[in-house]
mmCIF file with all atom_site columns, C-alpha atoms in Angstrom:
data_model
loop_
_atom_site.group_PDB
_atom_site.id
_atom_site.type_symbol
_atom_site.label_atom_id
_atom_site.label_alt_id
_atom_site.label_comp_id
_atom_site.label_asym_id
_atom_site.label_entity_id
_atom_site.label_seq_id
_atom_site.pdbx_PDB_ins_code
_atom_site.Cartn_x
_atom_site.Cartn_y
_atom_site.Cartn_z
_atom_site.occupancy
_atom_site.B_iso_or_equiv
_atom_site.pdbx_formal_charge
_atom_site.auth_seq_id
_atom_site.auth_comp_id
_atom_site.auth_asym_id
_atom_site.auth_atom_id
_atom_site.pdbx_PDB_model_num
ATOM 1   C CA . UNK A 1 1   ? -28.508 -1.049  -4.965  1.00 44.00 ? 3   UNK A CA 1
ATOM 2   C CA . UNK A 1 2   ? -25.084 -1.273  -3.386  1.00 43.00 ? 4   UNK A CA 1
ATOM 3   C CA . UNK A 1 3   ? -23.756 2.143   -2.415  1.00 48.00 ? 5   UNK A CA 1
ATOM 4   C CA . UNK A 1 4   ? -20.210 3.372   -3.131  1.00 44.00 ? 6   UNK A CA 1
ATOM 5   C CA . UNK A 1 5   ? -19.166 2.955   0.499   1.00 45.00 ? 7   UNK A CA 1
ATOM 6   C CA . UNK A 1 6   ? -20.217 -0.691  0.570   1.00 45.00 ? 8   UNK A CA 1
ATOM 7   C CA . UNK A 1 7   ? -18.474 -1.274  -2.744  1.00 44.00 ? 9   UNK A CA 1
ATOM 8   C CA . UNK A 1 8   ? -15.337 0.315   -1.314  1.00 43.00 ? 10  UNK A CA 1
ATOM 9   C CA . UNK A 1 9   ? -15.534 -1.885  1.777   1.00 44.00 ? 11  UNK A CA 1
ATOM 10  C CA . UNK A 1 10  ? -15.974 -4.929  -0.436  1.00 47.00 ? 12  UNK A CA 1
ATOM 11  C CA . UNK A 1 11  ? -12.999 -3.928  -2.576  1.00 43.00 ? 13  UNK A CA 1
ATOM 12  C CA . UNK A 1 12  ? -10.867 -3.316  0.508   1.00 45.00 ? 14  UNK A CA 1
ATOM 13  C CA . UNK A 1 13  ? -11.810 -6.694  1.972   1.00 46.00 ? 15  UNK A CA 1
ATOM 14  C CA . UNK A 1 14  ? -11.080 -8.403  -1.331  1.00 46.00 ? 16  UNK A CA 1
ATOM 15  C CA . UNK A 1 15  ? -7.679  -6.731  -1.491  1.00 44.00 ? 17  UNK A CA 1
ATOM 16  C CA . UNK A 1 16  ? -6.901  -7.732  2.080   1.00 45.00 ? 18  UNK A CA 1
ATOM 17  C CA . UNK A 1 17  ? -8.013  -11.317 1.448   1.00 43.00 ? 19  UNK A CA 1
ATOM 18  C CA . UNK A 1 18  ? -5.950  -11.601 -1.699  1.00 43.00 ? 20  UNK A CA 1
ATOM 19  C CA . UNK A 1 19  ? -2.935  -10.027 -0.055  1.00 42.00 ? 21  UNK A CA 1
ATOM 20  C CA . UNK A 1 20  ? -3.140  -12.532 2.760   1.00 38.00 ? 22  UNK A CA 1
ATOM 21  C CA . UNK A 1 21  ? -3.419  -15.451 0.361   1.00 36.00 ? 23  UNK A CA 1
ATOM 22  C CA . UNK A 1 22  ? -0.529  -14.273 -1.769  1.00 37.00 ? 24  UNK A CA 1
ATOM 23  C CA . UNK A 1 23  ? 1.726   -13.228 1.097   1.00 37.00 ? 25  UNK A CA 1
ATOM 24  C CA . UNK A 1 24  ? 0.926   -15.919 3.597   1.00 33.00 ? 26  UNK A CA 1
ATOM 25  C CA . UNK A 1 25  ? 0.081   -19.215 1.936   1.00 28.00 ? 27  UNK A CA 1
ATOM 26  C CA . UNK A 1 26  ? 3.105   -20.004 -0.197  1.00 29.00 ? 28  UNK A CA 1
ATOM 27  C CA . UNK A 1 27  ? 1.029   -20.668 -3.332  1.00 31.00 ? 29  UNK A CA 1
ATOM 28  C CA . UNK A 1 28  ? 3.396   -19.044 -5.807  1.00 35.00 ? 30  UNK A CA 1
ATOM 29  C CA . UNK A 1 29  ? 6.687   -20.221 -7.200  1.00 37.00 ? 31  UNK A CA 1
ATOM 30  C CA . UNK A 1 30  ? 9.197   -19.539 -9.949  1.00 44.00 ? 32  UNK A CA 1
ATOM 31  C CA . UNK A 1 31  ? 9.779   -16.133 -11.459 1.00 49.00 ? 33  UNK A CA 1
ATOM 32  C CA . UNK A 1 32  ? 6.452   -15.610 -13.206 1.00 51.00 ? 34  UNK A CA 1
ATOM 33  C CA . UNK A 1 33  ? 2.785   -15.947 -12.428 1.00 51.00 ? 35  UNK A CA 1
ATOM 34  C CA . UNK A 1 34  ? -0.453  -16.087 -14.414 1.00 55.00 ? 36  UNK A CA 1
ATOM 35  C CA . UNK A 1 35  ? -3.461  -14.412 -12.789 1.00 56.00 ? 37  UNK A CA 1
ATOM 36  C CA . UNK A 1 36  ? -7.006  -14.626 -14.167 1.00 54.00 ? 38  UNK A CA 1
ATOM 37  C CA . UNK A 1 37  ? -9.387  -11.826 -13.196 1.00 55.00 ? 39  UNK A CA 1
ATOM 38  C CA . UNK A 1 38  ? -13.089 -11.342 -13.853 1.00 56.00 ? 40  UNK A CA 1
ATOM 39  C CA . UNK A 1 39  ? -12.889 -7.687  -14.913 1.00 58.00 ? 41  UNK A CA 1
ATOM 40  C CA . UNK A 1 40  ? -10.463 -5.286  -16.519 1.00 59.00 ? 42  UNK A CA 1
ATOM 41  C CA . UNK A 1 41  ? -8.118  -3.920  -13.818 1.00 59.00 ? 43  UNK A CA 1
ATOM 42  C CA . UNK A 1 42  ? -8.441  -0.160  -13.448 1.00 61.00 ? 44  UNK A CA 1
ATOM 43  C CA . UNK A 1 43  ? -4.687  0.028   -13.004 1.00 66.00 ? 45  UNK A CA 1
ATOM 44  C CA . UNK A 1 44  ? -1.931  -0.338  -10.447 1.00 71.00 ? 46  UNK A CA 1
ATOM 45  C CA . UNK A 1 45  ? -2.659  2.955   -8.672  1.00 74.00 ? 47  UNK A CA 1
ATOM 46  C CA . UNK A 1 46  ? -2.978  2.086   -4.984  1.00 78.00 ? 48  UNK A CA 1
ATOM 47  C CA . UNK A 1 47  ? -5.182  5.093   -4.226  1.00 73.00 ? 49  UNK A CA 1
ATOM 48  C CA . UNK A 1 48  ? -8.032  3.675   -6.303  1.00 65.00 ? 50  UNK A CA 1
ATOM 49  C CA . UNK A 1 49  ? -8.883  0.416   -8.015  1.00 59.00 ? 51  UNK A CA 1
ATOM 50  C CA . UNK A 1 50  ? -11.280 -2.496  -8.281  1.00 56.00 ? 52  UNK A CA 1
ATOM 51  C CA . UNK A 1 51  ? -11.093 -6.144  -7.249  1.00 57.00 ? 53  UNK A CA 1
ATOM 52  C CA . UNK A 1 52  ? -9.135  -7.001  -10.380 1.00 55.00 ? 54  UNK A CA 1
ATOM 53  C CA . UNK A 1 53  ? -6.675  -4.207  -9.643  1.00 61.00 ? 55  UNK A CA 1
ATOM 54  C CA . UNK A 1 54  ? -6.184  -5.658  -6.169  1.00 61.00 ? 56  UNK A CA 1
ATOM 55  C CA . UNK A 1 55  ? -5.092  -8.934  -7.745  1.00 62.00 ? 57  UNK A CA 1
ATOM 56  C CA . UNK A 1 56  ? -2.158  -7.138  -9.337  1.00 66.00 ? 58  UNK A CA 1
ATOM 57  C CA . UNK A 1 57  ? -1.533  -4.766  -6.479  1.00 70.00 ? 59  UNK A CA 1
ATOM 58  C CA . UNK A 1 58  ? -1.179  -7.569  -3.948  1.00 73.00 ? 60  UNK A CA 1
ATOM 59  C CA . UNK A 1 59  ? 1.714   -8.925  -5.997  1.00 78.00 ? 61  UNK A CA 1
ATOM 60  C CA . UNK A 1 60  ? 3.500   -5.698  -6.864  1.00 84.00 ? 62  UNK A CA 1
ATOM 61  C CA . UNK A 1 61  ? 2.972   -3.467  -3.845  1.00 89.00 ? 63  UNK A CA 1
ATOM 62  C CA . UNK A 1 62  ? 4.008   -3.756  -0.219  1.00 93.00 ? 64  UNK A CA 1
ATOM 63  C CA . UNK A 1 63  ? 2.826   -1.909  2.857   1.00 95.00 ? 65  UNK A CA 1
ATOM 64  C CA . UNK A 1 64  ? 3.984   -1.605  6.423   1.00 97.00 ? 66  UNK A CA 1
ATOM 65  C CA . UNK A 1 65  ? 1.951   -4.644  7.480   1.00 96.00 ? 67  UNK A CA 1
ATOM 66  C CA . UNK A 1 66  ? 0.244   -7.632  5.866   1.00 93.00 ? 68  UNK A CA 1
ATOM 67  C CA . UNK A 1 67  ? -2.222  -10.294 6.935   1.00 90.00 ? 69  UNK A CA 1
ATOM 68  C CA . UNK A 1 68  ? -1.029  -13.854 7.313   1.00 90.00 ? 70  UNK A CA 1
ATOM 69  C CA . UNK A 1 69  ? -3.064  -16.943 6.424   1.00 88.00 ? 71  UNK A CA 1
ATOM 70  C CA . UNK A 1 70  ? -4.878  -16.640 9.772   1.00 92.00 ? 72  UNK A CA 1
ATOM 71  C CA . UNK A 1 71  ? -5.754  -12.988 9.089   1.00 90.00 ? 73  UNK A CA 1
ATOM 72  C CA . UNK A 1 72  ? -3.348  -11.747 11.726  1.00 93.00 ? 74  UNK A CA 1
ATOM 73  C CA . UNK A 1 73  ? -1.396  -8.563  10.913  1.00 94.00 ? 75  UNK A CA 1
ATOM 74  C CA . UNK A 1 74  ? 2.348   -9.094  10.605  1.00 95.00 ? 76  UNK A CA 1
ATOM 75  C CA . UNK A 1 75  ? 5.172   -6.630  9.899   1.00 96.00 ? 77  UNK A CA 1
ATOM 76  C CA . UNK A 1 76  ? 6.108   -6.439  6.231   1.00 96.00 ? 78  UNK A CA 1
ATOM 77  C CA . UNK A 1 77  ? 8.110   -3.272  5.600   1.00 97.00 ? 79  UNK A CA 1
ATOM 78  C CA . UNK A 1 78  ? 7.828   -2.420  9.295   1.00 98.00 ? 80  UNK A CA 1
ATOM 79  C CA . UNK A 1 79  ? 10.497  -3.846  11.573  1.00 97.00 ? 81  UNK A CA 1
ATOM 80  C CA . UNK A 1 80  ? 8.050   -4.743  14.343  1.00 97.00 ? 82  UNK A CA 1
ATOM 81  C CA . UNK A 1 81  ? 4.508   -4.152  15.577  1.00 96.00 ? 83  UNK A CA 1
ATOM 82  C CA . UNK A 1 82  ? 3.803   -0.450  16.102  1.00 97.00 ? 84  UNK A CA 1
ATOM 83  C CA . UNK A 1 83  ? 4.299   1.290   19.401  1.00 97.00 ? 85  UNK A CA 1
ATOM 84  C CA . UNK A 1 84  ? 1.136   2.906   20.772  1.00 97.00 ? 86  UNK A CA 1
ATOM 85  C CA . UNK A 1 85  ? 0.937   5.634   23.408  1.00 97.00 ? 87  UNK A CA 1
ATOM 86  C CA . UNK A 1 86  ? -0.973  5.040   26.634  1.00 95.00 ? 88  UNK A CA 1
ATOM 87  C CA . UNK A 1 87  ? -3.781  7.218   25.318  1.00 95.00 ? 89  UNK A CA 1
ATOM 88  C CA . UNK A 1 88  ? -3.966  5.215   22.105  1.00 96.00 ? 90  UNK A CA 1
ATOM 89  C CA . UNK A 1 89  ? -3.607  8.189   19.758  1.00 98.00 ? 91  UNK A CA 1
ATOM 90  C CA . UNK A 1 90  ? 0.121   8.298   18.960  1.00 98.00 ? 92  UNK A CA 1
ATOM 91  C CA . UNK A 1 91  ? 1.427   5.433   16.840  1.00 98.00 ? 93  UNK A CA 1
ATOM 92  C CA . UNK A 1 92  ? 5.059   4.817   15.970  1.00 98.00 ? 94  UNK A CA 1
ATOM 93  C CA . UNK A 1 93  ? 6.433   2.538   13.257  1.00 98.00 ? 95  UNK A CA 1
ATOM 94  C CA . UNK A 1 94  ? 10.077  1.731   12.609  1.00 98.00 ? 96  UNK A CA 1
ATOM 95  C CA . UNK A 1 95  ? 11.060  0.445   9.164   1.00 98.00 ? 97  UNK A CA 1
ATOM 96  C CA . UNK A 1 96  ? 13.352  -2.473  8.443   1.00 97.00 ? 98  UNK A CA 1
ATOM 97  C CA . UNK A 1 97  ? 16.871  -1.545  7.448   1.00 95.00 ? 99  UNK A CA 1
ATOM 98  C CA . UNK A 1 98  ? 17.994  -1.836  3.842   1.00 95.00 ? 100 UNK A CA 1
ATOM 99  C CA . UNK A 1 99  ? 14.586  -1.494  2.190   1.00 96.00 ? 101 UNK A CA 1
ATOM 100 C CA . UNK A 1 100 ? 14.592  -0.722  -1.529  1.00 95.00 ? 102 UNK A CA 1
ATOM 101 C CA . UNK A 1 101 ? 12.106  -0.163  -4.311  1.00 95.00 ? 103 UNK A CA 1
ATOM 102 C CA . UNK A 1 102 ? 12.211  -2.254  -7.473  1.00 92.00 ? 104 UNK A CA 1
ATOM 103 C CA . UNK A 1 103 ? 14.558  0.237   -9.138  1.00 92.00 ? 105 UNK A CA 1
ATOM 104 C CA . UNK A 1 104 ? 17.064  -0.126  -6.304  1.00 93.00 ? 106 UNK A CA 1
ATOM 105 C CA . UNK A 1 105 ? 16.428  3.222   -4.653  1.00 96.00 ? 107 UNK A CA 1
ATOM 106 C CA . UNK A 1 106 ? 16.119  3.331   -0.879  1.00 97.00 ? 108 UNK A CA 1
ATOM 107 C CA . UNK A 1 107 ? 12.731  3.169   0.831   1.00 97.00 ? 109 UNK A CA 1
ATOM 108 C CA . UNK A 1 108 ? 12.652  5.503   3.825   1.00 98.00 ? 110 UNK A CA 1
ATOM 109 C CA . UNK A 1 109 ? 10.269  7.154   6.252   1.00 98.00 ? 111 UNK A CA 1
ATOM 110 C CA . UNK A 1 110 ? 9.845   10.017  3.783   1.00 98.00 ? 112 UNK A CA 1
ATOM 111 C CA . UNK A 1 111 ? 8.260   7.598   1.304   1.00 98.00 ? 113 UNK A CA 1
ATOM 112 C CA . UNK A 1 112 ? 5.883   6.286   3.964   1.00 98.00 ? 114 UNK A CA 1
ATOM 113 C CA . UNK A 1 113 ? 4.798   9.795   4.937   1.00 98.00 ? 115 UNK A CA 1
ATOM 114 C CA . UNK A 1 114 ? 4.378   10.723  1.281   1.00 98.00 ? 116 UNK A CA 1
ATOM 115 C CA . UNK A 1 115 ? 2.354   7.591   0.480   1.00 97.00 ? 117 UNK A CA 1
ATOM 116 C CA . UNK A 1 116 ? -0.124  7.978   3.336   1.00 98.00 ? 118 UNK A CA 1
ATOM 117 C CA . UNK A 1 117 ? -0.454  11.718  2.761   1.00 98.00 ? 119 UNK A CA 1
ATOM 118 C CA . UNK A 1 118 ? -0.856  11.173  -0.975  1.00 97.00 ? 120 UNK A CA 1
ATOM 119 C CA . UNK A 1 119 ? -3.658  8.641   -0.484  1.00 95.00 ? 121 UNK A CA 1
ATOM 120 C CA . UNK A 1 120 ? -5.540  11.085  1.721   1.00 97.00 ? 122 UNK A CA 1
ATOM 121 C CA . UNK A 1 121 ? -5.020  14.111  -0.532  1.00 97.00 ? 123 UNK A CA 1
ATOM 122 C CA . UNK A 1 122 ? -6.032  12.266  -3.698  1.00 95.00 ? 124 UNK A CA 1
ATOM 123 C CA . UNK A 1 123 ? -9.267  11.561  -1.835  1.00 94.00 ? 125 UNK A CA 1
ATOM 124 C CA . UNK A 1 124 ? -10.362 8.577   -3.903  1.00 90.00 ? 126 UNK A CA 1
ATOM 125 C CA . UNK A 1 125 ? -12.933 6.190   -2.449  1.00 88.00 ? 127 UNK A CA 1
ATOM 126 C CA . UNK A 1 126 ? -10.508 3.998   -0.414  1.00 89.00 ? 128 UNK A CA 1
ATOM 127 C CA . UNK A 1 127 ? -9.251  7.109   1.423   1.00 94.00 ? 129 UNK A CA 1
ATOM 128 C CA . UNK A 1 128 ? -12.075 6.616   3.917   1.00 95.00 ? 130 UNK A CA 1
ATOM 129 C CA . UNK A 1 129 ? -9.942  3.859   5.461   1.00 95.00 ? 131 UNK A CA 1
ATOM 130 C CA . UNK A 1 130 ? -7.543  6.585   6.627   1.00 97.00 ? 132 UNK A CA 1
ATOM 131 C CA . UNK A 1 131 ? -10.122 9.381   6.991   1.00 97.00 ? 133 UNK A CA 1
ATOM 132 C CA . UNK A 1 132 ? -11.869 7.505   9.804   1.00 97.00 ? 134 UNK A CA 1
ATOM 133 C CA . UNK A 1 133 ? -8.810  8.064   11.996  1.00 97.00 ? 135 UNK A CA 1
ATOM 134 C CA . UNK A 1 134 ? -8.958  11.835  11.535  1.00 97.00 ? 136 UNK A CA 1
ATOM 135 C CA . UNK A 1 135 ? -6.469  11.921  8.656   1.00 98.00 ? 137 UNK A CA 1
ATOM 136 C CA . UNK A 1 136 ? -7.859  14.491  6.218   1.00 97.00 ? 138 UNK A CA 1
ATOM 137 C CA . UNK A 1 137 ? -6.425  16.766  3.535   1.00 96.00 ? 139 UNK A CA 1
ATOM 138 C CA . UNK A 1 138 ? -6.220  19.515  6.136   1.00 97.00 ? 140 UNK A CA 1
ATOM 139 C CA . UNK A 1 139 ? -4.614  17.474  8.928   1.00 97.00 ? 141 UNK A CA 1
ATOM 140 C CA . UNK A 1 140 ? -2.540  14.691  7.378   1.00 98.00 ? 142 UNK A CA 1
ATOM 141 C CA . UNK A 1 141 ? 0.664   16.748  7.056   1.00 97.00 ? 143 UNK A CA 1
ATOM 142 C CA . UNK A 1 142 ? 0.594   17.442  10.788  1.00 97.00 ? 144 UNK A CA 1
ATOM 143 C CA . UNK A 1 143 ? -0.514  13.989  11.854  1.00 98.00 ? 145 UNK A CA 1
ATOM 144 C CA . UNK A 1 144 ? 1.770   11.759  9.776   1.00 98.00 ? 146 UNK A CA 1
ATOM 145 C CA . UNK A 1 145 ? 5.442   12.654  10.171  1.00 98.00 ? 147 UNK A CA 1
ATOM 146 C CA . UNK A 1 146 ? 8.926   11.217  9.860   1.00 98.00 ? 148 UNK A CA 1
ATOM 147 C CA . UNK A 1 147 ? 10.601  10.897  13.261  1.00 97.00 ? 149 UNK A CA 1
ATOM 148 C CA . UNK A 1 148 ? 13.892  9.950   11.618  1.00 97.00 ? 150 UNK A CA 1
ATOM 149 C CA . UNK A 1 149 ? 15.135  8.351   8.399   1.00 97.00 ? 151 UNK A CA 1
ATOM 150 C CA . UNK A 1 150 ? 13.467  5.027   9.219   1.00 98.00 ? 152 UNK A CA 1
ATOM 151 C CA . UNK A 1 151 ? 10.732  5.920   11.688  1.00 98.00 ? 153 UNK A CA 1
ATOM 152 C CA . UNK A 1 152 ? 7.232   7.320   11.230  1.00 98.00 ? 154 UNK A CA 1
ATOM 153 C CA . UNK A 1 153 ? 4.678   8.622   13.717  1.00 98.00 ? 155 UNK A CA 1
ATOM 154 C CA . UNK A 1 154 ? 0.943   8.856   13.154  1.00 98.00 ? 156 UNK A CA 1
ATOM 155 C CA . UNK A 1 155 ? -1.459  10.742  15.409  1.00 98.00 ? 157 UNK A CA 1
ATOM 156 C CA . UNK A 1 156 ? -5.091  9.684   15.234  1.00 97.00 ? 158 UNK A CA 1
ATOM 157 C CA . UNK A 1 157 ? -7.934  11.779  16.616  1.00 95.00 ? 159 UNK A CA 1
ATOM 158 C CA . UNK A 1 158 ? -9.114  9.272   19.232  1.00 95.00 ? 160 UNK A CA 1
ATOM 159 C CA . UNK A 1 159 ? -8.286  5.865   20.595  1.00 96.00 ? 161 UNK A CA 1
ATOM 160 C CA . UNK A 1 160 ? -9.455  2.931   18.500  1.00 96.00 ? 162 UNK A CA 1
ATOM 161 C CA . UNK A 1 161 ? -8.985  -0.764  19.116  1.00 95.00 ? 163 UNK A CA 1
ATOM 162 C CA . UNK A 1 162 ? -5.355  -1.373  18.085  1.00 94.00 ? 164 UNK A CA 1
ATOM 163 C CA . UNK A 1 163 ? -6.419  -4.410  16.074  1.00 94.00 ? 165 UNK A CA 1
ATOM 164 C CA . UNK A 1 164 ? -8.729  -2.232  13.967  1.00 95.00 ? 166 UNK A CA 1
ATOM 165 C CA . UNK A 1 165 ? -6.039  0.320   13.171  1.00 96.00 ? 167 UNK A CA 1
ATOM 166 C CA . UNK A 1 166 ? -3.475  -2.363  12.411  1.00 96.00 ? 168 UNK A CA 1
ATOM 167 C CA . UNK A 1 167 ? -5.843  -4.268  10.137  1.00 95.00 ? 169 UNK A CA 1
ATOM 168 C CA . UNK A 1 168 ? -6.614  -1.075  8.225   1.00 95.00 ? 170 UNK A CA 1
ATOM 169 C CA . UNK A 1 169 ? -2.882  -0.562  7.763   1.00 96.00 ? 171 UNK A CA 1
ATOM 170 C CA . UNK A 1 170 ? -2.797  -3.767  5.696   1.00 93.00 ? 172 UNK A CA 1
ATOM 171 C CA . UNK A 1 171 ? -5.195  -2.298  3.093   1.00 91.00 ? 173 UNK A CA 1
ATOM 172 C CA . UNK A 1 172 ? -3.925  -1.669  -0.450  1.00 88.00 ? 174 UNK A CA 1
ATOM 173 C CA . UNK A 1 173 ? -4.416  2.083   -0.129  1.00 91.00 ? 175 UNK A CA 1
ATOM 174 C CA . UNK A 1 174 ? -1.665  2.175   2.522   1.00 94.00 ? 176 UNK A CA 1
ATOM 175 C CA . UNK A 1 175 ? 0.929   0.579   0.221   1.00 94.00 ? 177 UNK A CA 1
ATOM 176 C CA . UNK A 1 176 ? 4.192   2.504   -0.050  1.00 97.00 ? 178 UNK A CA 1
ATOM 177 C CA . UNK A 1 177 ? 5.171   4.156   -3.336  1.00 96.00 ? 179 UNK A CA 1
ATOM 178 C CA . UNK A 1 178 ? 8.468   5.788   -4.274  1.00 97.00 ? 180 UNK A CA 1
ATOM 179 C CA . UNK A 1 179 ? 8.049   9.504   -3.665  1.00 98.00 ? 181 UNK A CA 1
ATOM 180 C CA . UNK A 1 180 ? 10.740  10.586  -6.144  1.00 98.00 ? 182 UNK A CA 1
ATOM 181 C CA . UNK A 1 181 ? 9.377   8.453   -8.983  1.00 97.00 ? 183 UNK A CA 1
ATOM 182 C CA . UNK A 1 182 ? 5.771   9.456   -8.357  1.00 96.00 ? 184 UNK A CA 1
ATOM 183 C CA . UNK A 1 183 ? 6.583   13.165  -8.208  1.00 97.00 ? 185 UNK A CA 1
ATOM 184 C CA . UNK A 1 184 ? 8.834   12.958  -11.282 1.00 97.00 ? 186 UNK A CA 1
ATOM 185 C CA . UNK A 1 185 ? 5.797   11.739  -13.193 1.00 97.00 ? 187 UNK A CA 1
ATOM 186 C CA . UNK A 1 186 ? 3.114   13.955  -11.710 1.00 96.00 ? 188 UNK A CA 1
ATOM 187 C CA . UNK A 1 187 ? 0.803   15.973  -13.919 1.00 96.00 ? 189 UNK A CA 1
ATOM 188 C CA . UNK A 1 188 ? -1.222  18.956  -12.777 1.00 95.00 ? 190 UNK A CA 1
ATOM 189 C CA . UNK A 1 189 ? -0.525  18.130  -9.144  1.00 93.00 ? 191 UNK A CA 1
ATOM 190 C CA . UNK A 1 190 ? -1.875  14.576  -9.302  1.00 96.00 ? 192 UNK A CA 1
ATOM 191 C CA . UNK A 1 191 ? 1.037   13.022  -7.353  1.00 96.00 ? 193 UNK A CA 1
ATOM 192 C CA . UNK A 1 192 ? 1.744   10.747  -10.327 1.00 95.00 ? 194 UNK A CA 1
ATOM 193 C CA . UNK A 1 193 ? -1.770  9.278   -10.213 1.00 93.00 ? 195 UNK A CA 1
ATOM 194 C CA . UNK A 1 194 ? -2.297  8.851   -13.965 1.00 90.00 ? 196 UNK A CA 1
ATOM 195 C CA . UNK A 1 195 ? 1.222   7.521   -14.558 1.00 91.00 ? 197 UNK A CA 1
ATOM 196 C CA . UNK A 1 196 ? 0.944   4.998   -11.742 1.00 88.00 ? 198 UNK A CA 1
ATOM 197 C CA . UNK A 1 197 ? -2.172  3.449   -13.241 1.00 84.00 ? 199 UNK A CA 1
ATOM 198 C CA . UNK A 1 198 ? 0.024   1.607   -15.733 1.00 81.00 ? 200 UNK A CA 1
ATOM 199 C CA . UNK A 1 199 ? 3.442   1.830   -14.078 1.00 85.00 ? 201 UNK A CA 1
ATOM 200 C CA . UNK A 1 200 ? 4.740   0.933   -10.646 1.00 85.00 ? 202 UNK A CA 1
ATOM 201 C CA . UNK A 1 201 ? 7.021   2.525   -8.096  1.00 93.00 ? 203 UNK A CA 1
ATOM 202 C CA . UNK A 1 202 ? 6.743   -0.245  -5.566  1.00 92.00 ? 204 UNK A CA 1
ATOM 203 C CA . UNK A 1 203 ? 8.688   -2.743  -3.459  1.00 92.00 ? 205 UNK A CA 1
ATOM 204 C CA . UNK A 1 204 ? 6.619   -5.918  -3.411  1.00 89.00 ? 206 UNK A CA 1
ATOM 205 C CA . UNK A 1 205 ? 7.541   -9.515  -4.202  1.00 85.00 ? 207 UNK A CA 1
ATOM 206 C CA . UNK A 1 206 ? 6.794   -9.020  -7.893  1.00 81.00 ? 208 UNK A CA 1
ATOM 207 C CA . UNK A 1 207 ? 7.689   -6.122  -10.164 1.00 81.00 ? 209 UNK A CA 1
ATOM 208 C CA . UNK A 1 208 ? 5.694   -5.008  -13.183 1.00 74.00 ? 210 UNK A CA 1
ATOM 209 C CA . UNK A 1 209 ? 7.411   -5.915  -16.455 1.00 71.00 ? 211 UNK A CA 1
ATOM 210 C CA . UNK A 1 210 ? 4.718   -4.580  -18.760 1.00 66.00 ? 212 UNK A CA 1
ATOM 211 C CA . UNK A 1 211 ? 1.048   -3.658  -18.842 1.00 64.00 ? 213 UNK A CA 1
ATOM 212 C CA . UNK A 1 212 ? -1.183  -3.802  -21.901 1.00 64.00 ? 214 UNK A CA 1
ATOM 213 C CA . UNK A 1 213 ? -4.771  -2.671  -21.424 1.00 61.00 ? 215 UNK A CA 1
ATOM 214 C CA . UNK A 1 214 ? -7.441  -5.279  -22.240 1.00 59.00 ? 216 UNK A CA 1
ATOM 215 C CA . UNK A 1 215 ? -4.729  -7.879  -22.782 1.00 58.00 ? 217 UNK A CA 1
ATOM 216 C CA . UNK A 1 216 ? -2.712  -8.565  -19.668 1.00 58.00 ? 218 UNK A CA 1
ATOM 217 C CA . UNK A 1 217 ? 0.141   -7.627  -17.416 1.00 60.00 ? 219 UNK A CA 1
ATOM 218 C CA . UNK A 1 218 ? 3.404   -9.345  -16.655 1.00 61.00 ? 220 UNK A CA 1
ATOM 219 C CA . UNK A 1 219 ? 4.722   -9.424  -13.069 1.00 60.00 ? 221 UNK A CA 1
ATOM 220 C CA . UNK A 1 220 ? 8.160   -10.909 -12.440 1.00 64.00 ? 222 UNK A CA 1
ATOM 221 C CA . UNK A 1 221 ? 9.443   -12.361 -9.178  1.00 70.00 ? 223 UNK A CA 1
ATOM 222 C CA . UNK A 1 222 ? 11.935  -10.192 -7.355  1.00 69.00 ? 224 UNK A CA 1
ATOM 223 C CA . UNK A 1 223 ? 14.575  -11.686 -5.096  1.00 64.00 ? 225 UNK A CA 1
ATOM 224 C CA . UNK A 1 224 ? 13.880  -10.431 -1.587  1.00 58.00 ? 226 UNK A CA 1
ATOM 225 C CA . UNK A 1 225 ? 15.524  -11.447 1.641   1.00 52.00 ? 227 UNK A CA 1
ATOM 226 C CA . UNK A 1 226 ? 13.490  -12.051 4.757   1.00 50.00 ? 228 UNK A CA 1
ATOM 227 C CA . UNK A 1 227 ? 14.884  -8.772  6.068   1.00 45.00 ? 229 UNK A CA 1
ATOM 228 C CA . UNK A 1 228 ? 13.122  -6.924  3.262   1.00 50.00 ? 230 UNK A CA 1
ATOM 229 C CA . UNK A 1 229 ? 9.663   -8.413  2.834   1.00 48.00 ? 231 UNK A CA 1
ATOM 230 C CA . UNK A 1 230 ? 8.027   -11.630 3.886   1.00 48.00 ? 232 UNK A CA 1
ATOM 231 C CA . UNK A 1 231 ? 8.613   -14.521 1.515   1.00 41.00 ? 233 UNK A CA 1
ATOM 232 C CA . UNK A 1 232 ? 5.706   -15.803 -0.558  1.00 35.00 ? 234 UNK A CA 1
#
């Protein structure tokens, strides 16, 4: 029997693989796309999903980094590779200028801090990707901080291989969601979790037009400059 941790690893790898194919191989064109999946997507919520959910999430969401066709991490919402302290525990990321969500609102360091903190505090299965670096419900508010409007710092509990940390930062669970939209739709302190299963507050190459359970979903191409996100 496959345990929940192995299933989570498999789902994370599937999401990373799909994200790299979608973001790096130039296989999509036009303003619409048809995606066939083998199971009913659990929803768009980045904090938890299945392989089918990753198929949608890779189109709609964007994170700080993505994998290219050679599985090398590249900046996506980040302006450049992260800076890392000599001890390997303090990471700094600067965002590109002019970032926006699909609704036109600005994407800032506050949204990045919120998104990473939210993923940890919701504590769904993929949160282990961040937990392994010492980011827990009790510590994440102290360890992930905005160092300015467009800059974020992250303190991890010990030095890891930079390639490992950077690859984990391409996982779906680290995608950035709009803090204001998520919190405007929260229920019982769920950080908008239920609402975001069938809605999006994202900044990826495609935006969600509609979602109908057991039927399908409609993503639509969004015009993005190279300064915003990498072109498909």
